[in-house]
PDB file of C-alpha atoms in Angstrom:
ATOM      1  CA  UNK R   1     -27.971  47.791  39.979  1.00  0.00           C
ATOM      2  CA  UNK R   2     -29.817  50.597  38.959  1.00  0.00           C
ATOM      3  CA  UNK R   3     -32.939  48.990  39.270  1.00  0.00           C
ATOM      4  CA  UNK R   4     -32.543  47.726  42.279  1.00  0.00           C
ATOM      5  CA  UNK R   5     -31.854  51.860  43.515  1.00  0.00           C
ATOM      6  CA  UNK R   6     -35.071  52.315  41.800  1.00  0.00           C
ATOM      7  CA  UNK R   7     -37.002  49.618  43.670  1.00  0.00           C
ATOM      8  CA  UNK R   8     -35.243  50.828  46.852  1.00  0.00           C
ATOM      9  CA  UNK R   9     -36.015  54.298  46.333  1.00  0.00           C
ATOM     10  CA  UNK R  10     -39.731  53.842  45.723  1.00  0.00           C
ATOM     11  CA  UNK R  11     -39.986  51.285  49.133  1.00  0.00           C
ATOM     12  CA  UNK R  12     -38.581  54.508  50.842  1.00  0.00           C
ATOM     13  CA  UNK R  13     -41.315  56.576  49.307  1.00  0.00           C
ATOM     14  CA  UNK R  14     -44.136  54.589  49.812  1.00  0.00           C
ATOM     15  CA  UNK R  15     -43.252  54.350  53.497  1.00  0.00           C
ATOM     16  CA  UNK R  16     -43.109  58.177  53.960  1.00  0.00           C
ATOM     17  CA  UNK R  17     -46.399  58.130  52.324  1.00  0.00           C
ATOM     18  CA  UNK R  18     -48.227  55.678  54.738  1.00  0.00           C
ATOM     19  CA  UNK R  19     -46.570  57.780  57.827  1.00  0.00           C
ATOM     20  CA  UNK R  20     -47.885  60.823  56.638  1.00  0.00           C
ATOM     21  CA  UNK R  21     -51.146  59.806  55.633  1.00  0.00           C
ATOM     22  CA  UNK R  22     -51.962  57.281  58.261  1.00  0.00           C
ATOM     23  CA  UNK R  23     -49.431  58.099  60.640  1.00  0.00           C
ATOM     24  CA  UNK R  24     -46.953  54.943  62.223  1.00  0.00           C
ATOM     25  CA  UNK R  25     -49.257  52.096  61.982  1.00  0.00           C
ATOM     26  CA  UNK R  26     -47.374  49.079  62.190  1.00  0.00           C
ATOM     27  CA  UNK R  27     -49.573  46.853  59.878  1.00  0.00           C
ATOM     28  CA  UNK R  28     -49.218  49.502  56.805  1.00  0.00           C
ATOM     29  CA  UNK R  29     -45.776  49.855  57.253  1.00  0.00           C
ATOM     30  CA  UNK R  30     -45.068  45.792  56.939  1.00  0.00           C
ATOM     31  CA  UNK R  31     -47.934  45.429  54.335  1.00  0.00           C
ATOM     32  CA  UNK R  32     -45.276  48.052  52.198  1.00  0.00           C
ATOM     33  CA  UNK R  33     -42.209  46.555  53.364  1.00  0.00           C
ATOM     34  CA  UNK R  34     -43.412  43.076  52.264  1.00  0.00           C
ATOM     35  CA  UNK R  35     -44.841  44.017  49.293  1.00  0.00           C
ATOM     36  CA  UNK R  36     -41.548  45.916  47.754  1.00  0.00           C
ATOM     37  CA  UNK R  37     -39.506  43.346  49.060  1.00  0.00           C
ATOM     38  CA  UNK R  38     -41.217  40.631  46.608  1.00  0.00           C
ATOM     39  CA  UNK R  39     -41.366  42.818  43.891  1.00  0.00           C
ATOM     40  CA  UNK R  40     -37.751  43.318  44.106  1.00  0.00           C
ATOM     41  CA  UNK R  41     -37.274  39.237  44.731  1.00  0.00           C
ATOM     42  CA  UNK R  42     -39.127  39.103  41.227  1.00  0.00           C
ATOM     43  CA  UNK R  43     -37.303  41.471  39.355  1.00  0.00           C
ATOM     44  CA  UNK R  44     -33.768  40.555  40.503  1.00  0.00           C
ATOM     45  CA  UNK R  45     -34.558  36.661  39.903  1.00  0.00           C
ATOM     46  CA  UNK R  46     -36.157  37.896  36.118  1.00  0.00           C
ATOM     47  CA  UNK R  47     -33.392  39.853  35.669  1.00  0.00           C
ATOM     48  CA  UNK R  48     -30.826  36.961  36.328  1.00  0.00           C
ATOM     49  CA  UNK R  49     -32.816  34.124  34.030  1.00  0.00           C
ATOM     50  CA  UNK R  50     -32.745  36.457  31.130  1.00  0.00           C
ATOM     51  CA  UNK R  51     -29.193  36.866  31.446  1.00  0.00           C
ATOM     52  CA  UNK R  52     -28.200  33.581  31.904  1.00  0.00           C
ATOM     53  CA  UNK R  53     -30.551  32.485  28.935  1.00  0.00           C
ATOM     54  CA  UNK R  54     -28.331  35.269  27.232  1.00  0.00           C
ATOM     55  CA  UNK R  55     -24.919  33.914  27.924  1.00  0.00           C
ATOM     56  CA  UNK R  56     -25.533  30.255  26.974  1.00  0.00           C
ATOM     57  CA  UNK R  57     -23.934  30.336  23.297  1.00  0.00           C
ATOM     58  CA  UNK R  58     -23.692  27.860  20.784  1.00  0.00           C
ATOM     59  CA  UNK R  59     -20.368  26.292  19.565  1.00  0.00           C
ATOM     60  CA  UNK R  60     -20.450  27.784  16.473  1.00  0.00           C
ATOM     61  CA  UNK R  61     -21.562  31.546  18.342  1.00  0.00           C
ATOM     62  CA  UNK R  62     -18.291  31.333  20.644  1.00  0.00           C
ATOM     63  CA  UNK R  63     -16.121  29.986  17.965  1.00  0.00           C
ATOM     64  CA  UNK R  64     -17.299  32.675  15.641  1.00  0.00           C
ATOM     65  CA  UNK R  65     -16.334  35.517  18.218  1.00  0.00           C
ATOM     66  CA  UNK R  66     -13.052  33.557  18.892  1.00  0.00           C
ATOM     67  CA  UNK R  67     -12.129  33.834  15.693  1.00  0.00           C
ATOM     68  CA  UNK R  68     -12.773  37.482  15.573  1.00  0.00           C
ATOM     69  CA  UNK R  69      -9.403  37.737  17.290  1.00  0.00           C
ATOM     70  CA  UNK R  70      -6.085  37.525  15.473  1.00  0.00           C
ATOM     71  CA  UNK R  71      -4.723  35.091  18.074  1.00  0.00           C
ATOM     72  CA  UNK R  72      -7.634  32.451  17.891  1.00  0.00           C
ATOM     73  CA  UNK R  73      -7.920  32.879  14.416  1.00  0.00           C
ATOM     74  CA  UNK R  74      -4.804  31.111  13.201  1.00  0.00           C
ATOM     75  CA  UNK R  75      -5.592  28.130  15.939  1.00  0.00           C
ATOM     76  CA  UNK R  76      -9.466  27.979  14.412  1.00  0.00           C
ATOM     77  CA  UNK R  77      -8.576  28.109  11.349  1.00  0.00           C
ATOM     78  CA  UNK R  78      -9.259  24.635  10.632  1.00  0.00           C
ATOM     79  CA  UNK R  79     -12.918  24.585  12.548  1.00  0.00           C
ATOM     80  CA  UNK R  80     -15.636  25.502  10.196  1.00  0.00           C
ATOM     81  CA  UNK R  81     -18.811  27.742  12.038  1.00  0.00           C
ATOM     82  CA  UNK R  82     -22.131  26.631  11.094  1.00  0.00           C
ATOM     83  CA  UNK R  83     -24.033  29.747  10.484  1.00  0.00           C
ATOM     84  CA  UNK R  84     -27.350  28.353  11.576  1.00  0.00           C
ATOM     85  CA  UNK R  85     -26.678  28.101  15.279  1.00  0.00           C
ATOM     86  CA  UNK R  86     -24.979  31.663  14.993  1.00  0.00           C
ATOM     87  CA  UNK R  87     -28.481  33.132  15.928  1.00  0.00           C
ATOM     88  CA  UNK R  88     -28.764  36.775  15.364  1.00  0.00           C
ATOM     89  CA  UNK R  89     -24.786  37.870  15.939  1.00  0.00           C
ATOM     90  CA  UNK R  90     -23.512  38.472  12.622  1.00  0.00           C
ATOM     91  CA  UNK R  91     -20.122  36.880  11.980  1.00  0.00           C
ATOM     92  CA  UNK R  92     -17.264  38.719  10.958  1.00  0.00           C
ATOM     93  CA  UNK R  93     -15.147  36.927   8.408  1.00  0.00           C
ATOM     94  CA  UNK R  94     -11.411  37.025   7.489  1.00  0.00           C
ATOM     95  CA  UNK R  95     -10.686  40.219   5.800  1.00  0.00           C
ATOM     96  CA  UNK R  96     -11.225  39.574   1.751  1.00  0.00           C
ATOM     97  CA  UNK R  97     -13.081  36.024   1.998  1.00  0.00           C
ATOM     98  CA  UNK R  98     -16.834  35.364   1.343  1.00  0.00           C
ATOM     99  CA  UNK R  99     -18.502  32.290   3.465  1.00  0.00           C
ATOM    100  CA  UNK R 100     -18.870  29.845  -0.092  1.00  0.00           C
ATOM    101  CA  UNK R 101     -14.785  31.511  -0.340  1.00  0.00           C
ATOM    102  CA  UNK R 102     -14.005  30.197   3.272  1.00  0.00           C
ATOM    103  CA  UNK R 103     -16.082  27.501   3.486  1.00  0.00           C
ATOM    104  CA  UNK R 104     -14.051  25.984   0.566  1.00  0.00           C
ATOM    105  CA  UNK R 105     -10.830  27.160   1.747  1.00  0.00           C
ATOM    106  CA  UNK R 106     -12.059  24.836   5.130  1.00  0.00           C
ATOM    107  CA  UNK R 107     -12.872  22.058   2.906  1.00  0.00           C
ATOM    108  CA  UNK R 108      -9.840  22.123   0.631  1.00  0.00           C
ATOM    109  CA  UNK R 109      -7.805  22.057   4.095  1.00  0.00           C
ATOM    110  CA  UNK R 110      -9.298  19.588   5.585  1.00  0.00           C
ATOM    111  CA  UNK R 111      -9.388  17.223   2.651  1.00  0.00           C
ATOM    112  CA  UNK R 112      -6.466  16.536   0.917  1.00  0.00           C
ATOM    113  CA  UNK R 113      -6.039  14.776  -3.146  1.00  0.00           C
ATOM    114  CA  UNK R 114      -6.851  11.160  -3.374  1.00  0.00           C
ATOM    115  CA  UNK R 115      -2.889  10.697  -3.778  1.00  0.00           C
ATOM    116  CA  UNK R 116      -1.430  12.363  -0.834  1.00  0.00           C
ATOM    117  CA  UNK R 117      -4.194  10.780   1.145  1.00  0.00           C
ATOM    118  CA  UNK R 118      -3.463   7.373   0.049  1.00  0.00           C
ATOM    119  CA  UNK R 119      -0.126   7.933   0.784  1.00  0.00           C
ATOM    120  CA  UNK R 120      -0.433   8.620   3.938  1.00  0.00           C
ATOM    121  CA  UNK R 121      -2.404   5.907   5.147  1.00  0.00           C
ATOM    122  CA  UNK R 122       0.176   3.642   3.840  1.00  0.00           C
ATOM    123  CA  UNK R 123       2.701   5.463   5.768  1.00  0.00           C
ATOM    124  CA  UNK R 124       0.859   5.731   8.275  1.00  0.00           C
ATOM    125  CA  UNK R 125      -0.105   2.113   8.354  1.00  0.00           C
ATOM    126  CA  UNK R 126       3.078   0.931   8.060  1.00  0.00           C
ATOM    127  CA  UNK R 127       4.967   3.650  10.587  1.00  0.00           C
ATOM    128  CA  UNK R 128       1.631   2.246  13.481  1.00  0.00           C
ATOM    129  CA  UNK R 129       2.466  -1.902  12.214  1.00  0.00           C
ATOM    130  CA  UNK R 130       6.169  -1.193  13.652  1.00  0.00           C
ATOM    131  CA  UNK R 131       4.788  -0.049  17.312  1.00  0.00           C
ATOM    132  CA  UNK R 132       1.402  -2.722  17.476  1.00  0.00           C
ATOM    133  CA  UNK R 133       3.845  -5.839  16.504  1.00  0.00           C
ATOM    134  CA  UNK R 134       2.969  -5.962  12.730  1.00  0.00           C
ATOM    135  CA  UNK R 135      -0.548  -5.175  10.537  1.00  0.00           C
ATOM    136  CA  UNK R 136      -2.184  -8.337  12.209  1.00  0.00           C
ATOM    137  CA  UNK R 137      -2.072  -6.848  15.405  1.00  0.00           C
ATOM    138  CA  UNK R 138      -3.115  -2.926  14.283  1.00  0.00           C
ATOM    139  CA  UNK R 139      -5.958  -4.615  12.427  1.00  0.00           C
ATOM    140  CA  UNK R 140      -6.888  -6.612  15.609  1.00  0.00           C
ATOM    141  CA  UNK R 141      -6.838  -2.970  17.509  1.00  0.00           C
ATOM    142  CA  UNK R 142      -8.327  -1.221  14.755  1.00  0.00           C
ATOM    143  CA  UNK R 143     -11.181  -3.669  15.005  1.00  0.00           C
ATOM    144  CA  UNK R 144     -11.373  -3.108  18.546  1.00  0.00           C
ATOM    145  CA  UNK R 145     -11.385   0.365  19.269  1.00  0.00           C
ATOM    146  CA  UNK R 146     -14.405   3.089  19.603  1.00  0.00           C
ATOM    147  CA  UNK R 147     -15.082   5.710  17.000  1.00  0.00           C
ATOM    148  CA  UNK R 148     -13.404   8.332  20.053  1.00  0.00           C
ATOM    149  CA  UNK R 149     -10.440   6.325  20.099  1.00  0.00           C
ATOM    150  CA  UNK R 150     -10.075   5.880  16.007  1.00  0.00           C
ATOM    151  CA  UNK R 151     -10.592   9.845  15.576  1.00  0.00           C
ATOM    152  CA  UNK R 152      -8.556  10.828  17.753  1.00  0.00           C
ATOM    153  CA  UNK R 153      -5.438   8.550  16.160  1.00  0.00           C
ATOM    154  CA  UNK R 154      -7.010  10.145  12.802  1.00  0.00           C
ATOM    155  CA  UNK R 155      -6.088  13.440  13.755  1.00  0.00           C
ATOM    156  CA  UNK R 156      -2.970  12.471  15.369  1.00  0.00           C
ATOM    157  CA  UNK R 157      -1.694  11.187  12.184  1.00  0.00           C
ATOM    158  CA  UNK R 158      -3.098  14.149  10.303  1.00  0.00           C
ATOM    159  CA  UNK R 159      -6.119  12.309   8.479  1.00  0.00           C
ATOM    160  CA  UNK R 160      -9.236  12.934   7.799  1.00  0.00           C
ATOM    161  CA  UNK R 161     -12.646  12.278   6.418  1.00  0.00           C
ATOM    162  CA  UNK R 162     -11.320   8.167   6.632  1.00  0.00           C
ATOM    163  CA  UNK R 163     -13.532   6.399   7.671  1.00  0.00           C
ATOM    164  CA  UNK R 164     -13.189   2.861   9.775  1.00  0.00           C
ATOM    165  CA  UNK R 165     -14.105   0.588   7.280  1.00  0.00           C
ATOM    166  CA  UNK R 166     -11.467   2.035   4.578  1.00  0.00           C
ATOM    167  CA  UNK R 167      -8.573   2.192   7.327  1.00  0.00           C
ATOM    168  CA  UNK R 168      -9.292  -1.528   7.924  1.00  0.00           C
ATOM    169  CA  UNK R 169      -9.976  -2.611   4.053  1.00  0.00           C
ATOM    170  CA  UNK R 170      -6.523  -0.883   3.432  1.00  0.00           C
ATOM    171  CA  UNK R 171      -4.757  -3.231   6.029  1.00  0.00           C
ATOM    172  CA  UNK R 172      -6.265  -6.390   4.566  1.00  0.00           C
ATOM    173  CA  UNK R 173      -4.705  -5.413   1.164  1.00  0.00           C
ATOM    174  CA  UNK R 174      -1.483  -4.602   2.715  1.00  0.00           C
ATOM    175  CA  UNK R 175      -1.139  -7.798   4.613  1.00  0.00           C
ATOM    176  CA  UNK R 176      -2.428  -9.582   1.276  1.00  0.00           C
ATOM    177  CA  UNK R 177      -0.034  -8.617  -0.695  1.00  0.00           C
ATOM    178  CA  UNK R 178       2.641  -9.616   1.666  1.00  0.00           C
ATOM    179  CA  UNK R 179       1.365 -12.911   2.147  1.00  0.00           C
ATOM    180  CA  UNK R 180       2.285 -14.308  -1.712  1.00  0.00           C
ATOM    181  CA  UNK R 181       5.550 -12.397  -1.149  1.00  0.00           C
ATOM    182  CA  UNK R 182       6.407 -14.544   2.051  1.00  0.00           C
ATOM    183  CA  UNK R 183       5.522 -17.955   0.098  1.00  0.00           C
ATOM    184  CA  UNK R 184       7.702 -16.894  -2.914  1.00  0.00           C
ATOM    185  CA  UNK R 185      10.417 -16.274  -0.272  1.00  0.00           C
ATOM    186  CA  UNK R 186      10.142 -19.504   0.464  1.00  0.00           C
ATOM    187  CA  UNK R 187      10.323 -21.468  -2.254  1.00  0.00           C
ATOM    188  CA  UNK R 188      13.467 -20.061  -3.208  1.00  0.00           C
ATOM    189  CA  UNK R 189      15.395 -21.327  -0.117  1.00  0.00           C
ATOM    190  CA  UNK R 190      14.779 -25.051  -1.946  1.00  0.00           C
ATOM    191  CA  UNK R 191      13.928 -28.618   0.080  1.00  0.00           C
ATOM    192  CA  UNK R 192      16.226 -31.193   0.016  1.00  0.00           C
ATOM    193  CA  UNK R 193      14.356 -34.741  -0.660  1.00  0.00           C
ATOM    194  CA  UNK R 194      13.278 -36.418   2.110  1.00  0.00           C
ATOM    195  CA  UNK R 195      13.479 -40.411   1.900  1.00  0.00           C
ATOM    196  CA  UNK R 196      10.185 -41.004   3.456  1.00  0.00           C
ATOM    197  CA  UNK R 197       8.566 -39.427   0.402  1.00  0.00           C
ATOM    198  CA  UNK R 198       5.459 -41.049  -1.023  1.00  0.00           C
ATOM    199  CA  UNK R 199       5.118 -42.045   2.650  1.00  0.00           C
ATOM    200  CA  UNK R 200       2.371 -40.614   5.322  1.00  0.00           C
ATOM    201  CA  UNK R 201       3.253 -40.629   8.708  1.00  0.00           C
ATOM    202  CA  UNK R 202       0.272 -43.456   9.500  1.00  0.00           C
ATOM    203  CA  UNK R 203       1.885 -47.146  11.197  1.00  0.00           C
ATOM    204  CA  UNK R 204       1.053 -49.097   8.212  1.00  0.00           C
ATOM    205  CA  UNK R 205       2.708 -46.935   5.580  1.00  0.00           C
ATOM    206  CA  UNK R 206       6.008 -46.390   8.149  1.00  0.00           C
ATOM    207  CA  UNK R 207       6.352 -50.389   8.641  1.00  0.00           C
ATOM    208  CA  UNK R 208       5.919 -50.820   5.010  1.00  0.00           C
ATOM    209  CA  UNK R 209       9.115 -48.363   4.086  1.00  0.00           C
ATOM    210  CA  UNK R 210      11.147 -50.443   7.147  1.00  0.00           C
ATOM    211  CA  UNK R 211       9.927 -53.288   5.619  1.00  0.00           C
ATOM    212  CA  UNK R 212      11.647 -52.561   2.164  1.00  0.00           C
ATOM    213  CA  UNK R 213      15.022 -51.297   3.843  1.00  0.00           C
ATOM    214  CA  UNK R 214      15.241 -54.619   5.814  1.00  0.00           C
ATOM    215  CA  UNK R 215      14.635 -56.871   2.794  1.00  0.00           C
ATOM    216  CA  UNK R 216      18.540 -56.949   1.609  1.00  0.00           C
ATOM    217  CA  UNK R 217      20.139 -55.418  -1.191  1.00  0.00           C
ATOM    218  CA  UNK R 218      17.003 -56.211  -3.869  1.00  0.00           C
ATOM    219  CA  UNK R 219      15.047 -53.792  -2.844  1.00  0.00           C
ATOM    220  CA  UNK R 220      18.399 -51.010  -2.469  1.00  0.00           C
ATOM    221  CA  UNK R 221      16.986 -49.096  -5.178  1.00  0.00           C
ATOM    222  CA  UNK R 222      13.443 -48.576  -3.627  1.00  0.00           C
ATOM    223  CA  UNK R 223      15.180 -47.411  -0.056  1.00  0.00           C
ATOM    224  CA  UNK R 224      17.437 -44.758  -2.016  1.00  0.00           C
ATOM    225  CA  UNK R 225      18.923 -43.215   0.559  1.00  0.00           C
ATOM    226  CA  UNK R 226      17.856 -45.149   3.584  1.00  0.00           C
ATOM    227  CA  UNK R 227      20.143 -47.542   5.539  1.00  0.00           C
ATOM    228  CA  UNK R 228      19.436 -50.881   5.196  1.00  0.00           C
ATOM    229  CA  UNK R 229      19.991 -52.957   7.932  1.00  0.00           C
ATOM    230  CA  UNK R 230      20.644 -56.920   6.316  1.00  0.00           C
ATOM    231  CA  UNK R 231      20.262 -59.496   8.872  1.00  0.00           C
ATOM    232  CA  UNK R 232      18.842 -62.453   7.335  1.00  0.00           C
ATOM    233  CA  UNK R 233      20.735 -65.378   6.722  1.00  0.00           C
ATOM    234  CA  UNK R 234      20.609 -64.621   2.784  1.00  0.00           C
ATOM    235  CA  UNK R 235      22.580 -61.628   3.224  1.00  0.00           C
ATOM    236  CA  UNK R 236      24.921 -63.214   5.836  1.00  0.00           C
ATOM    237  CA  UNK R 237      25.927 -65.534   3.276  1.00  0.00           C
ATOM    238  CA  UNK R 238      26.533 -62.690   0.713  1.00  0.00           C
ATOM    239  CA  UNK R 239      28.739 -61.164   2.975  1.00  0.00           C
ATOM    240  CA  UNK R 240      32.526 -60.526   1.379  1.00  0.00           C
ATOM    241  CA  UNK R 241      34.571 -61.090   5.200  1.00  0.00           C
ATOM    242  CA  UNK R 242      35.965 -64.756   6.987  1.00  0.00           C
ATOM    243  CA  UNK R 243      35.856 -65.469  10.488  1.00  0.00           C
ATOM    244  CA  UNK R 244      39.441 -66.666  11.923  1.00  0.00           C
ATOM    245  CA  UNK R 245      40.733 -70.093  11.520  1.00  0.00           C
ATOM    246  CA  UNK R 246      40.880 -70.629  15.063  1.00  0.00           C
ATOM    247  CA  UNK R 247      37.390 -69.087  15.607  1.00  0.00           C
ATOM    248  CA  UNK R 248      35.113 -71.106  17.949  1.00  0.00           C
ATOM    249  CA  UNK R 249      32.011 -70.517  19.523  1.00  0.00           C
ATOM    250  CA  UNK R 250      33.676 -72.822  23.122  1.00  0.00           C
ATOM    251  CA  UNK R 251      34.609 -70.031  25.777  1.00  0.00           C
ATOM    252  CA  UNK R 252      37.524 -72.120  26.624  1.00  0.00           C
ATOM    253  CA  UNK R 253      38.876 -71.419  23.412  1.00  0.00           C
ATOM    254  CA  UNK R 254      38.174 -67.806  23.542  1.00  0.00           C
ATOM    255  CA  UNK R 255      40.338 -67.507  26.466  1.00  0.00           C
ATOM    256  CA  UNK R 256      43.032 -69.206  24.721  1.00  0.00           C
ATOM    257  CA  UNK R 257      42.927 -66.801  22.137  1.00  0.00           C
ATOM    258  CA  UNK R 258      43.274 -64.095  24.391  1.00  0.00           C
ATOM    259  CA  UNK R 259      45.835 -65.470  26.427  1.00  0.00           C
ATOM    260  CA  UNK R 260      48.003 -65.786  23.047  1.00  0.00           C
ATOM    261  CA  UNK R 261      47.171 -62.116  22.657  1.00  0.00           C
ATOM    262  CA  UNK R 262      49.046 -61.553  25.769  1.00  0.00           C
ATOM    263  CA  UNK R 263      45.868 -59.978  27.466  1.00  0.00           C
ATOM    264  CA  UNK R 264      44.200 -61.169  30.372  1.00  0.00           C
ATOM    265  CA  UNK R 265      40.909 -62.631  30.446  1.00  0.00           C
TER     266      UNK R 265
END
């Protein structure tokens, strides 16, 4: 503002000038207007670039003066400020702490003991395997996702410095060691013996175990458990029961036998 007064003021000047020394020529007097008028155009649009070039900060700048209040400084805390993009602003630190102090104090924040970390990727594993359908399916998505989408679920679990690969190398072990756990399972619930056994399911080996089980009662032991189905004459004749005395093929006798009965035919 105040150099625009100044630029005003001297346009007003310079035309009193020209009036008094040349008296109200028209020419002069736009010849001065003109000329102020682009100075000032230049000034005010110098004036604005430099400032703008001024405001544009860094990440780390406006982080650094956001943390110089006590409000931000508490939700920052876990955001480190790299001091090279800080320009010439000097940085004003937490009361007590040097930057090798702080920068560890970030460090030891943000990265947890090898224990409690691998803790919680198990837990977390596990606690995600209940919501995808099981670890098959989170290492499916895990596979599929974009580095966005896998920090993101980092720091919503509260993880960090994991990368990818470990996440999904610590999945395969998990579902790895459940696998042998699942087969022991298993063979604890026993199989009963199945009477096709030493059999494939191909024609030739099928017709050759009905084969045996229709033979008669020689080959009994070889069916075990199979029914056996004698209808040869062989085993006809082996057979233990007598047909009636009055038994005869003729239907006319049938009937007769019926009719003694006292049933109708």
């Amino acid at each position: 503002m105040k150099l625009l007064f100044a630029l005003f003021s001297g346009l007003l000047v310079a035309e009193l000038l020209v009036v008094l020394l040349f008296g109200f020529k028209l020419e002069l007097i736009v010849f001065c207007f003109v000329v102020a008028v682009a100075m000032t155009g230049m000034l005010v649009v110098m004036r604005l670039l430099l400032q703008h070039r001024a405001e544009i900060d860094s990440v780390s700048s406006r982080r650094a003066k956001a943390k110089r209040s006590d409000v931000m400084r508490d939700r920052l805390r876990e955001y480190s400020v790299d001091e090279e993009f800080l320009g010439g602003e000097s940085y004003t630190r937490e009361k007590g702490g040097s930057p090798a102090t702080s920068a560890a104090e970030s460090r030891s924040s943000r990265n947890p003991s090898a224990s409690e970390s691998t803790v919680t990727i198990e837990e977390a594993i596990k606690a995600h395997a209940e919501v995808y359908g099981g670890l098959g399916e989170l290492l499916q998505m895990m596979e599929k996702i974009d580095d966005g989408a896998f920090g993101h679920l980092l720091k919503k679990v509260g993880l960090y410095e994991i990368s990818r690969e470990e996440v999904i190398l610590k999945i395969t072990l998990m579902i790895e060691a459940e696998s042998p756990a699942l087969g022991n399972a298993a063979d604890f619930q026993g199989e009963e013996p199945c009477i096709l056994e030493g059999h494939t399911l191909d024609k030739e080996s099928f017709d050759d175990y009905i084969r045996r089980c229709m033979t008669g009662a020689e080959d009994d032991e070889k069916c075990g458990d199979g029914i056996s189905v004698d209808l040869d004459d062989a085993a006809l004749s082996r057979g233990t029961g007598s047909p009636p005395e009055d038994f005869e093929h003729n239907p006319k006798s049938v009937i007769a036998s019926l009719k003694r009965a006292g049933m109708k035919p």
